[in-house]
Amino acid sequence: MAHTDHRTMRRVLRREIAGTIGLLTDEHDFRAMRRYRTFTFDDHLTYLRQVEALLRTRAAEGTHTTLALFDPEEYAEFCTATGLDPDDPASRTRFTAELAATGPTVPYDGRPLTDLVPALVDEAVRQATWEYASTLLARLGPCHTCGEDIGRAAFTRASHLLTRILDTAAPGNRHLVCSVSGPPETLVTVLHADRAGDGTTHLDEAEALEFTSVLALGLATDSPGGLVMRTSAPGTPDRVYGWRLRGGNLGPLTAGEVFDAYCTDVESGDLVSPESDVDYCAPPDLGDPETPHGHHH
């Protein structure tokens, strides 16, 4: 009887343990792991099917599982830095535990992997973009004239502008895209913000942090770029408007400039038909561009 009670308690405890699976999302990463003798899978699709079956089993047992993006190159570097044998399952477990604490993850919620993998990749891209933008902001250092931290001032300015953009937008679903051009690549960030009829705005904090950091980088470095907002609400046409990054601030685009941007093929330059039930318009006034004061040296 006591032995049965112990087994029952262990089953209960297993449901209390959260787990993380380091997922090899593409064929290239899967092939890279096959060089390890202890990695016994030889087909990526079979591997994904087995992972999905395991996720369903854990969910049926009431166990919470998150998915992390397993990068073979990062894994090899981790093993070198920690002195672990990369051809040991225990090392992969250690690395996955690190991913759970510091890397991008998504919870398993019953959706198929074909839906969860893109969400996981998007989360990884978002985190990498935020880390890159934050690093560049920190490297700007203090102003040689006044000593103010340029990156911090730009982030404050970007936060104020984002707040004004959301406050002046009509209720409904808002989809914002900000792009900042510069070496070595263009940074693009997306923010979804839904505004209810009572004026409250619902957004993802991680998305907002990444978005603000990229906008701040564009403001601080006076890089070419822009910000576009699309609002959608039932019973009304979608509204699309935007701004260009200019002189450490946002300059409004005219309705014609927005129309041209949306109705021109990026690669060929040919005109494309405008979407139906969409208004391409000038943005609302964001107020005094000097409030709060940004860094202008």
PDB file of C-alpha atoms in Angstrom:
ATOM      1  CA  MET A   1       0.000   0.000   0.000  1.00  0.00           C
ATOM      2  CA  ALA A   2       2.802   2.388   0.929  1.00  0.00           C
ATOM      3  CA  HIS A   3       4.603   1.529  -2.332  1.00  0.00           C
ATOM      4  CA  THR A   4       1.435   2.372  -4.310  1.00  0.00           C
ATOM      5  CA  ASP A   5       1.072   5.652  -2.445  1.00  0.00           C
ATOM      6  CA  HIS A   6       4.658   6.574  -3.294  1.00  0.00           C
ATOM      7  CA  ARG A   7       4.091   5.870  -6.988  1.00  0.00           C
ATOM      8  CA  THR A   8       0.895   7.952  -6.903  1.00  0.00           C
ATOM      9  CA  MET A   9       2.756  10.847  -5.286  1.00  0.00           C
ATOM     10  CA  ARG A  10       5.503  10.640  -7.903  1.00  0.00           C
ATOM     11  CA  ARG A  11       2.909  10.795 -10.691  1.00  0.00           C
ATOM     12  CA  VAL A  12       1.411  13.876  -9.055  1.00  0.00           C
ATOM     13  CA  LEU A  13       4.838  15.466  -8.737  1.00  0.00           C
ATOM     14  CA  ARG A  14       5.623  14.800 -12.396  1.00  0.00           C
ATOM     15  CA  ARG A  15       2.643  16.965 -13.305  1.00  0.00           C
ATOM     16  CA  GLU A  16       4.196  19.773 -11.272  1.00  0.00           C
ATOM     17  CA  ILE A  17       7.428  19.745 -13.313  1.00  0.00           C
ATOM     18  CA  ALA A  18       7.570  22.082 -16.296  1.00  0.00           C
ATOM     19  CA  GLY A  19       9.733  20.991 -19.218  1.00  0.00           C
ATOM     20  CA  THR A  20      11.508  22.509 -22.214  1.00  0.00           C
ATOM     21  CA  ILE A  21      12.263  20.839 -25.539  1.00  0.00           C
ATOM     22  CA  GLY A  22      15.058  22.263 -27.673  1.00  0.00           C
ATOM     23  CA  LEU A  23      13.643  22.031 -31.195  1.00  0.00           C
ATOM     24  CA  LEU A  24      15.604  21.704 -34.427  1.00  0.00           C
ATOM     25  CA  THR A  25      13.222  23.600 -36.670  1.00  0.00           C
ATOM     26  CA  ASP A  26      14.872  23.153 -40.066  1.00  0.00           C
ATOM     27  CA  GLU A  27      16.656  20.512 -42.096  1.00  0.00           C
ATOM     28  CA  HIS A  28      20.021  22.311 -42.026  1.00  0.00           C
ATOM     29  CA  ASP A  29      20.203  22.379 -38.217  1.00  0.00           C
ATOM     30  CA  PHE A  30      18.988  18.785 -38.074  1.00  0.00           C
ATOM     31  CA  ARG A  31      21.798  17.622 -40.380  1.00  0.00           C
ATOM     32  CA  ALA A  32      24.332  19.488 -38.244  1.00  0.00           C
ATOM     33  CA  MET A  33      23.272  17.491 -35.170  1.00  0.00           C
ATOM     34  CA  ARG A  34      23.559  14.160 -36.981  1.00  0.00           C
ATOM     35  CA  ARG A  35      27.348  14.301 -36.648  1.00  0.00           C
ATOM     36  CA  TYR A  36      26.893  13.321 -33.000  1.00  0.00           C
ATOM     37  CA  ARG A  37      26.693   9.546 -32.451  1.00  0.00           C
ATOM     38  CA  THR A  38      24.202   9.911 -29.586  1.00  0.00           C
ATOM     39  CA  PHE A  39      21.760  11.882 -31.736  1.00  0.00           C
ATOM     40  CA  THR A  40      19.932   8.882 -33.162  1.00  0.00           C
ATOM     41  CA  PHE A  41      17.359  10.458 -35.504  1.00  0.00           C
ATOM     42  CA  ASP A  42      18.090  10.184 -39.221  1.00  0.00           C
ATOM     43  CA  ASP A  43      15.021  11.880 -40.742  1.00  0.00           C
ATOM     44  CA  HIS A  44      13.842  15.391 -39.905  1.00  0.00           C
ATOM     45  CA  LEU A  45      10.146  14.788 -40.589  1.00  0.00           C
ATOM     46  CA  THR A  46      10.159  11.676 -38.407  1.00  0.00           C
ATOM     47  CA  TYR A  47      11.901  13.672 -35.691  1.00  0.00           C
ATOM     48  CA  LEU A  48       9.232  16.399 -35.824  1.00  0.00           C
ATOM     49  CA  ARG A  49       6.424  13.813 -35.704  1.00  0.00           C
ATOM     50  CA  GLN A  50       7.993  12.208 -32.635  1.00  0.00           C
ATOM     51  CA  VAL A  51       8.390  15.580 -30.916  1.00  0.00           C
ATOM     52  CA  GLU A  52       4.757  16.412 -31.606  1.00  0.00           C
ATOM     53  CA  ALA A  53       3.607  13.053 -30.247  1.00  0.00           C
ATOM     54  CA  LEU A  54       5.634  13.637 -27.093  1.00  0.00           C
ATOM     55  CA  LEU A  55       4.134  17.104 -26.678  1.00  0.00           C
ATOM     56  CA  ARG A  56       0.614  15.707 -26.973  1.00  0.00           C
ATOM     57  CA  THR A  57       1.380  13.002 -24.427  1.00  0.00           C
ATOM     58  CA  ARG A  58       2.791  15.488 -21.918  1.00  0.00           C
ATOM     59  CA  ALA A  59      -0.211  17.766 -22.398  1.00  0.00           C
ATOM     60  CA  ALA A  60      -2.597  14.845 -21.843  1.00  0.00           C
ATOM     61  CA  GLU A  61      -0.776  14.136 -18.568  1.00  0.00           C
ATOM     62  CA  GLY A  62      -1.283  17.741 -17.490  1.00  0.00           C
ATOM     63  CA  THR A  63       2.399  18.678 -17.916  1.00  0.00           C
ATOM     64  CA  HIS A  64       3.373  22.127 -19.194  1.00  0.00           C
ATOM     65  CA  THR A  65       6.030  22.194 -21.951  1.00  0.00           C
ATOM     66  CA  THR A  66       7.764  25.048 -23.728  1.00  0.00           C
ATOM     67  CA  LEU A  67       9.627  24.935 -27.019  1.00  0.00           C
ATOM     68  CA  ALA A  68      13.022  26.564 -27.461  1.00  0.00           C
ATOM     69  CA  LEU A  69      15.030  27.102 -30.640  1.00  0.00           C
ATOM     70  CA  PHE A  70      18.017  24.711 -30.621  1.00  0.00           C
ATOM     71  CA  ASP A  71      20.936  26.147 -32.596  1.00  0.00           C
ATOM     72  CA  PRO A  72      23.744  23.604 -33.241  1.00  0.00           C
ATOM     73  CA  GLU A  73      26.428  26.302 -33.565  1.00  0.00           C
ATOM     74  CA  GLU A  74      25.450  27.886 -30.256  1.00  0.00           C
ATOM     75  CA  TYR A  75      25.348  24.420 -28.735  1.00  0.00           C
ATOM     76  CA  ALA A  76      28.905  23.670 -29.868  1.00  0.00           C
ATOM     77  CA  GLU A  77      30.114  27.004 -28.471  1.00  0.00           C
ATOM     78  CA  PHE A  78      28.314  26.301 -25.185  1.00  0.00           C
ATOM     79  CA  CYS A  79      30.000  22.914 -24.852  1.00  0.00           C
ATOM     80  CA  THR A  80      33.421  24.423 -25.585  1.00  0.00           C
ATOM     81  CA  ALA A  81      32.919  27.189 -23.027  1.00  0.00           C
ATOM     82  CA  THR A  82      31.672  24.818 -20.305  1.00  0.00           C
ATOM     83  CA  GLY A  83      33.976  21.884 -21.030  1.00  0.00           C
ATOM     84  CA  LEU A  84      31.073  19.547 -21.795  1.00  0.00           C
ATOM     85  CA  ASP A  85      31.126  16.682 -24.277  1.00  0.00           C
ATOM     86  CA  PRO A  86      28.786  17.711 -27.137  1.00  0.00           C
ATOM     87  CA  ASP A  87      28.161  14.044 -27.975  1.00  0.00           C
ATOM     88  CA  ASP A  88      26.416  13.442 -24.659  1.00  0.00           C
ATOM     89  CA  PRO A  89      22.621  13.695 -24.185  1.00  0.00           C
ATOM     90  CA  ALA A  90      23.219  15.244 -20.754  1.00  0.00           C
ATOM     91  CA  SER A  91      25.055  18.130 -22.434  1.00  0.00           C
ATOM     92  CA  ARG A  92      22.101  18.743 -24.726  1.00  0.00           C
ATOM     93  CA  THR A  93      19.864  18.774 -21.666  1.00  0.00           C
ATOM     94  CA  ARG A  94      22.120  21.355 -19.961  1.00  0.00           C
ATOM     95  CA  PHE A  95      22.076  23.544 -23.052  1.00  0.00           C
ATOM     96  CA  THR A  96      18.293  23.293 -23.338  1.00  0.00           C
ATOM     97  CA  ALA A  97      17.974  24.368 -19.702  1.00  0.00           C
ATOM     98  CA  GLU A  98      20.044  27.453 -20.565  1.00  0.00           C
ATOM     99  CA  LEU A  99      17.734  28.169 -23.504  1.00  0.00           C
ATOM    100  CA  ALA A 100      14.714  27.951 -21.221  1.00  0.00           C
ATOM    101  CA  ALA A 101      16.219  30.615 -18.967  1.00  0.00           C
ATOM    102  CA  THR A 102      17.695  33.031 -21.507  1.00  0.00           C
ATOM    103  CA  GLY A 103      16.489  32.209 -25.020  1.00  0.00           C
ATOM    104  CA  PRO A 104      13.250  32.635 -26.950  1.00  0.00           C
ATOM    105  CA  THR A 105      10.543  30.118 -26.085  1.00  0.00           C
ATOM    106  CA  VAL A 106       6.883  29.510 -26.864  1.00  0.00           C
ATOM    107  CA  PRO A 107       4.492  27.391 -24.785  1.00  0.00           C
ATOM    108  CA  TYR A 108       2.956  24.264 -26.272  1.00  0.00           C
ATOM    109  CA  ASP A 109      -0.771  24.988 -26.400  1.00  0.00           C
ATOM    110  CA  GLY A 110      -2.048  22.093 -28.471  1.00  0.00           C
ATOM    111  CA  ARG A 111      -1.469  23.690 -31.860  1.00  0.00           C
ATOM    112  CA  PRO A 112       0.419  21.613 -34.461  1.00  0.00           C
ATOM    113  CA  LEU A 113       4.133  22.221 -34.908  1.00  0.00           C
ATOM    114  CA  THR A 114       3.429  23.700 -38.342  1.00  0.00           C
ATOM    115  CA  ASP A 115       1.841  26.629 -36.453  1.00  0.00           C
ATOM    116  CA  LEU A 116       4.204  26.731 -33.484  1.00  0.00           C
ATOM    117  CA  VAL A 117       7.485  26.652 -35.409  1.00  0.00           C
ATOM    118  CA  PRO A 118       6.870  29.988 -37.223  1.00  0.00           C
ATOM    119  CA  ALA A 119       5.859  31.523 -33.879  1.00  0.00           C
ATOM    120  CA  LEU A 120       9.087  30.262 -32.307  1.00  0.00           C
ATOM    121  CA  VAL A 121      11.208  31.577 -35.189  1.00  0.00           C
ATOM    122  CA  ASP A 122       9.447  34.962 -34.980  1.00  0.00           C
ATOM    123  CA  GLU A 123      10.170  35.087 -31.260  1.00  0.00           C
ATOM    124  CA  ALA A 124      13.844  34.332 -31.905  1.00  0.00           C
ATOM    125  CA  VAL A 125      14.070  37.050 -34.565  1.00  0.00           C
ATOM    126  CA  ARG A 126      12.360  39.530 -32.248  1.00  0.00           C
ATOM    127  CA  GLN A 127      14.767  38.818 -29.407  1.00  0.00           C
ATOM    128  CA  ALA A 128      17.798  39.013 -31.701  1.00  0.00           C
ATOM    129  CA  THR A 129      16.596  42.317 -33.156  1.00  0.00           C
ATOM    130  CA  TRP A 130      16.026  43.777 -29.694  1.00  0.00           C
ATOM    131  CA  GLU A 131      19.461  42.633 -28.466  1.00  0.00           C
ATOM    132  CA  TYR A 132      21.180  44.051 -31.573  1.00  0.00           C
ATOM    133  CA  ALA A 133      19.397  47.413 -31.371  1.00  0.00           C
ATOM    134  CA  SER A 134      20.026  47.662 -27.621  1.00  0.00           C
ATOM    135  CA  THR A 135      23.715  46.906 -28.109  1.00  0.00           C
ATOM    136  CA  LEU A 136      24.069  49.629 -30.751  1.00  0.00           C
ATOM    137  CA  LEU A 137      22.209  52.124 -28.549  1.00  0.00           C
ATOM    138  CA  ALA A 138      24.514  51.373 -25.617  1.00  0.00           C
ATOM    139  CA  ARG A 139      27.602  51.830 -27.810  1.00  0.00           C
ATOM    140  CA  LEU A 140      26.579  55.396 -28.652  1.00  0.00           C
ATOM    141  CA  GLY A 141      27.685  56.421 -25.164  1.00  0.00           C
ATOM    142  CA  PRO A 142      27.432  59.918 -23.721  1.00  0.00           C
ATOM    143  CA  CYS A 143      27.192  63.142 -25.714  1.00  0.00           C
ATOM    144  CA  HIS A 144      30.594  64.850 -25.964  1.00  0.00           C
ATOM    145  CA  THR A 145      28.903  68.225 -25.538  1.00  0.00           C
ATOM    146  CA  CYS A 146      26.500  67.746 -22.612  1.00  0.00           C
ATOM    147  CA  GLY A 147      27.321  64.279 -21.236  1.00  0.00           C
ATOM    148  CA  GLU A 148      23.774  62.945 -21.702  1.00  0.00           C
ATOM    149  CA  ASP A 149      23.493  59.267 -22.599  1.00  0.00           C
ATOM    150  CA  ILE A 150      22.448  59.396 -26.265  1.00  0.00           C
ATOM    151  CA  GLY A 151      20.885  55.939 -26.394  1.00  0.00           C
ATOM    152  CA  ARG A 152      18.854  56.426 -23.225  1.00  0.00           C
ATOM    153  CA  ALA A 153      17.585  59.822 -24.405  1.00  0.00           C
ATOM    154  CA  ALA A 154      16.587  58.322 -27.764  1.00  0.00           C
ATOM    155  CA  PHE A 155      14.742  55.479 -26.066  1.00  0.00           C
ATOM    156  CA  THR A 156      12.806  57.964 -23.936  1.00  0.00           C
ATOM    157  CA  ARG A 157      11.973  59.955 -27.050  1.00  0.00           C
ATOM    158  CA  ALA A 158      10.880  56.827 -28.951  1.00  0.00           C
ATOM    159  CA  SER A 159       8.662  55.750 -26.035  1.00  0.00           C
ATOM    160  CA  HIS A 160       6.958  59.148 -26.052  1.00  0.00           C
ATOM    161  CA  LEU A 161       6.379  59.015 -29.808  1.00  0.00           C
ATOM    162  CA  LEU A 162       4.971  55.479 -29.665  1.00  0.00           C
ATOM    163  CA  THR A 163       2.593  56.505 -26.897  1.00  0.00           C
ATOM    164  CA  ARG A 164       1.401  59.489 -28.938  1.00  0.00           C
ATOM    165  CA  ILE A 165       0.939  57.323 -32.047  1.00  0.00           C
ATOM    166  CA  LEU A 166      -1.212  54.850 -30.136  1.00  0.00           C
ATOM    167  CA  ASP A 167      -3.143  57.568 -28.310  1.00  0.00           C
ATOM    168  CA  THR A 168      -4.059  59.364 -31.540  1.00  0.00           C
ATOM    169  CA  ALA A 169      -5.095  56.191 -33.409  1.00  0.00           C
ATOM    170  CA  ALA A 170      -8.730  55.205 -33.781  1.00  0.00           C
ATOM    171  CA  PRO A 171     -10.070  52.275 -31.722  1.00  0.00           C
ATOM    172  CA  GLY A 172      -9.600  48.835 -33.246  1.00  0.00           C
ATOM    173  CA  ASN A 173      -6.693  46.660 -34.293  1.00  0.00           C
ATOM    174  CA  ARG A 174      -3.475  48.557 -34.932  1.00  0.00           C
ATOM    175  CA  HIS A 175      -0.562  47.059 -36.877  1.00  0.00           C
ATOM    176  CA  LEU A 176       2.687  49.066 -36.831  1.00  0.00           C
ATOM    177  CA  VAL A 177       5.846  48.440 -38.842  1.00  0.00           C
ATOM    178  CA  CYS A 178       9.091  50.345 -38.278  1.00  0.00           C
ATOM    179  CA  SER A 179      12.146  49.950 -40.504  1.00  0.00           C
ATOM    180  CA  VAL A 180      15.581  51.492 -39.973  1.00  0.00           C
ATOM    181  CA  SER A 181      18.239  51.262 -42.677  1.00  0.00           C
ATOM    182  CA  GLY A 182      21.905  51.092 -41.888  1.00  0.00           C
ATOM    183  CA  PRO A 183      25.004  48.971 -42.059  1.00  0.00           C
ATOM    184  CA  PRO A 184      25.160  46.078 -42.075  1.00  0.00           C
ATOM    185  CA  GLU A 185      21.423  45.503 -42.552  1.00  0.00           C
ATOM    186  CA  THR A 186      17.956  46.974 -42.323  1.00  0.00           C
ATOM    187  CA  LEU A 187      16.116  46.339 -39.071  1.00  0.00           C
ATOM    188  CA  VAL A 188      12.373  45.738 -39.311  1.00  0.00           C
ATOM    189  CA  THR A 189      10.109  45.454 -36.281  1.00  0.00           C
ATOM    190  CA  VAL A 190       6.367  44.880 -35.955  1.00  0.00           C
ATOM    191  CA  LEU A 191       3.960  45.787 -33.163  1.00  0.00           C
ATOM    192  CA  HIS A 192       0.336  44.721 -32.767  1.00  0.00           C
ATOM    193  CA  ALA A 193      -1.760  46.882 -30.458  1.00  0.00           C
ATOM    194  CA  ASP A 194      -5.504  46.498 -29.997  1.00  0.00           C
ATOM    195  CA  ARG A 195      -7.439  49.402 -28.559  1.00  0.00           C
ATOM    196  CA  ALA A 196     -10.765  48.663 -26.938  1.00  0.00           C
ATOM    197  CA  GLY A 197     -13.749  50.988 -26.983  1.00  0.00           C
ATOM    198  CA  ASP A 198     -12.957  52.149 -23.434  1.00  0.00           C
ATOM    199  CA  GLY A 199      -9.580  53.458 -24.596  1.00  0.00           C
ATOM    200  CA  THR A 200      -7.381  50.741 -23.083  1.00  0.00           C
ATOM    201  CA  THR A 201      -4.609  49.423 -25.316  1.00  0.00           C
ATOM    202  CA  HIS A 202      -3.499  45.781 -25.257  1.00  0.00           C
ATOM    203  CA  LEU A 203      -0.038  44.943 -26.580  1.00  0.00           C
ATOM    204  CA  ASP A 204       2.770  42.447 -26.091  1.00  0.00           C
ATOM    205  CA  GLU A 205       5.455  43.943 -23.843  1.00  0.00           C
ATOM    206  CA  ALA A 206       8.299  42.115 -25.620  1.00  0.00           C
ATOM    207  CA  GLU A 207       7.074  43.396 -29.003  1.00  0.00           C
ATOM    208  CA  ALA A 208       6.771  46.926 -27.616  1.00  0.00           C
ATOM    209  CA  LEU A 209      10.305  46.829 -26.176  1.00  0.00           C
ATOM    210  CA  GLU A 210      11.792  45.648 -29.475  1.00  0.00           C
ATOM    211  CA  PHE A 211       9.777  48.188 -31.455  1.00  0.00           C
ATOM    212  CA  THR A 212      10.804  51.074 -29.198  1.00  0.00           C
ATOM    213  CA  SER A 213      14.475  50.052 -29.306  1.00  0.00           C
ATOM    214  CA  VAL A 214      14.571  49.947 -33.117  1.00  0.00           C
ATOM    215  CA  LEU A 215      12.762  53.292 -33.368  1.00  0.00           C
ATOM    216  CA  ALA A 216      15.166  54.772 -30.808  1.00  0.00           C
ATOM    217  CA  LEU A 217      18.147  53.553 -32.836  1.00  0.00           C
ATOM    218  CA  GLY A 218      16.787  55.272 -35.930  1.00  0.00           C
ATOM    219  CA  LEU A 219      16.222  58.504 -34.011  1.00  0.00           C
ATOM    220  CA  ALA A 220      19.632  58.445 -32.314  1.00  0.00           C
ATOM    221  CA  THR A 221      21.645  57.731 -35.464  1.00  0.00           C
ATOM    222  CA  ASP A 222      19.507  59.809 -37.856  1.00  0.00           C
ATOM    223  CA  SER A 223      19.248  56.735 -40.083  1.00  0.00           C
ATOM    224  CA  PRO A 224      16.885  56.490 -43.060  1.00  0.00           C
ATOM    225  CA  GLY A 225      13.690  54.722 -42.166  1.00  0.00           C
ATOM    226  CA  GLY A 226      10.003  55.002 -41.572  1.00  0.00           C
ATOM    227  CA  LEU A 227       7.017  53.928 -39.534  1.00  0.00           C
ATOM    228  CA  VAL A 228       3.655  52.848 -40.936  1.00  0.00           C
ATOM    229  CA  MET A 229       0.410  52.297 -39.041  1.00  0.00           C
ATOM    230  CA  ARG A 230      -2.628  50.360 -40.244  1.00  0.00           C
ATOM    231  CA  THR A 231      -5.830  50.499 -38.215  1.00  0.00           C
ATOM    232  CA  SER A 232      -8.769  48.125 -38.670  1.00  0.00           C
ATOM    233  CA  ALA A 233     -12.217  48.223 -37.105  1.00  0.00           C
ATOM    234  CA  PRO A 234     -15.513  46.541 -38.016  1.00  0.00           C
ATOM    235  CA  GLY A 235     -17.770  48.514 -40.337  1.00  0.00           C
ATOM    236  CA  THR A 236     -15.142  51.056 -41.412  1.00  0.00           C
ATOM    237  CA  PRO A 237     -12.399  51.096 -44.070  1.00  0.00           C
ATOM    238  CA  ASP A 238      -8.876  50.321 -42.911  1.00  0.00           C
ATOM    239  CA  ARG A 239      -6.739  53.448 -42.498  1.00  0.00           C
ATOM    240  CA  VAL A 240      -3.058  53.458 -43.482  1.00  0.00           C
ATOM    241  CA  TYR A 241      -0.679  56.302 -42.709  1.00  0.00           C
ATOM    242  CA  GLY A 242       2.906  56.829 -41.692  1.00  0.00           C
ATOM    243  CA  TRP A 243       5.979  58.906 -40.996  1.00  0.00           C
ATOM    244  CA  ARG A 244       9.568  59.047 -42.182  1.00  0.00           C
ATOM    245  CA  LEU A 245      12.522  59.234 -39.823  1.00  0.00           C
ATOM    246  CA  ARG A 246      14.074  62.653 -40.297  1.00  0.00           C
ATOM    247  CA  GLY A 247      16.356  64.785 -38.145  1.00  0.00           C
ATOM    248  CA  GLY A 248      15.871  62.692 -35.040  1.00  0.00           C
ATOM    249  CA  ASN A 249      12.103  62.936 -35.307  1.00  0.00           C
ATOM    250  CA  LEU A 250       9.124  61.574 -37.242  1.00  0.00           C
ATOM    251  CA  GLY A 251       7.995  63.596 -40.260  1.00  0.00           C
ATOM    252  CA  PRO A 252       4.471  62.871 -41.555  1.00  0.00           C
ATOM    253  CA  LEU A 253       4.018  61.258 -44.951  1.00  0.00           C
ATOM    254  CA  THR A 254       1.386  62.728 -47.225  1.00  0.00           C
ATOM    255  CA  ALA A 255      -1.565  60.605 -48.328  1.00  0.00           C
ATOM    256  CA  GLY A 256      -0.017  60.449 -51.807  1.00  0.00           C
ATOM    257  CA  GLU A 257       3.313  59.211 -50.447  1.00  0.00           C
ATOM    258  CA  VAL A 258       1.564  56.492 -48.452  1.00  0.00           C
ATOM    259  CA  PHE A 259      -0.454  55.484 -51.514  1.00  0.00           C
ATOM    260  CA  ASP A 260       2.691  55.331 -53.666  1.00  0.00           C
ATOM    261  CA  ALA A 261       4.505  53.232 -51.064  1.00  0.00           C
ATOM    262  CA  TYR A 262       1.697  50.704 -50.830  1.00  0.00           C
ATOM    263  CA  CYS A 263       0.825  50.606 -54.517  1.00  0.00           C
ATOM    264  CA  THR A 264       4.318  50.210 -55.984  1.00  0.00           C
ATOM    265  CA  ASP A 265       6.030  46.856 -56.425  1.00  0.00           C
ATOM    266  CA  VAL A 266       9.235  46.978 -54.381  1.00  0.00           C
ATOM    267  CA  GLU A 267      11.295  44.899 -56.833  1.00  0.00           C
ATOM    268  CA  SER A 268      10.035  46.077 -60.234  1.00  0.00           C
ATOM    269  CA  GLY A 269       8.826  49.572 -59.398  1.00  0.00           C
ATOM    270  CA  ASP A 270       5.579  48.888 -61.282  1.00  0.00           C
ATOM    271  CA  LEU A 271       2.267  50.176 -59.990  1.00  0.00           C
ATOM    272  CA  VAL A 272      -0.044  47.633 -58.357  1.00  0.00           C
ATOM    273  CA  SER A 273      -3.748  47.954 -57.725  1.00  0.00           C
ATOM    274  CA  PRO A 274      -4.694  49.536 -54.389  1.00  0.00           C
ATOM    275  CA  GLU A 275      -6.560  47.422 -51.879  1.00  0.00           C
ATOM    276  CA  SER A 276     -10.290  47.858 -51.751  1.00  0.00           C
ATOM    277  CA  ASP A 277     -11.874  49.434 -48.679  1.00  0.00           C
ATOM    278  CA  VAL A 278      -8.599  51.032 -47.569  1.00  0.00           C
ATOM    279  CA  ASP A 279      -8.000  54.747 -46.982  1.00  0.00           C
ATOM    280  CA  TYR A 280      -4.447  55.958 -47.568  1.00  0.00           C
ATOM    281  CA  CYS A 281      -4.242  59.149 -45.556  1.00  0.00           C
ATOM    282  CA  ALA A 282      -2.036  61.627 -43.704  1.00  0.00           C
ATOM    283  CA  PRO A 283      -1.284  60.777 -40.062  1.00  0.00           C
ATOM    284  CA  PRO A 284      -2.754  62.634 -37.096  1.00  0.00           C
ATOM    285  CA  ASP A 285      -0.738  65.392 -35.447  1.00  0.00           C
ATOM    286  CA  LEU A 286       1.541  63.970 -32.749  1.00  0.00           C
ATOM    287  CA  GLY A 287       1.896  67.308 -30.983  1.00  0.00           C
ATOM    288  CA  ASP A 288       4.985  69.332 -30.153  1.00  0.00           C
ATOM    289  CA  PRO A 289       8.024  67.509 -31.570  1.00  0.00           C
ATOM    290  CA  GLU A 290      10.151  68.850 -28.732  1.00  0.00           C
ATOM    291  CA  THR A 291       8.031  67.344 -25.922  1.00  0.00           C
ATOM    292  CA  PRO A 292       9.682  65.714 -24.126  1.00  0.00           C
ATOM    293  CA  HIS A 293      13.014  67.173 -25.095  1.00  0.00           C
ATOM    294  CA  GLY A 294      15.172  64.812 -27.114  1.00  0.00           C
ATOM    295  CA  HIS A 295      18.904  64.924 -27.577  1.00  0.00           C
ATOM    296  CA  HIS A 296      19.844  67.301 -30.385  1.00  0.00           C
ATOM    297  CA  HIS A 297      23.625  67.733 -30.214  1.00  0.00           C
TER     298      HIS A 297
END
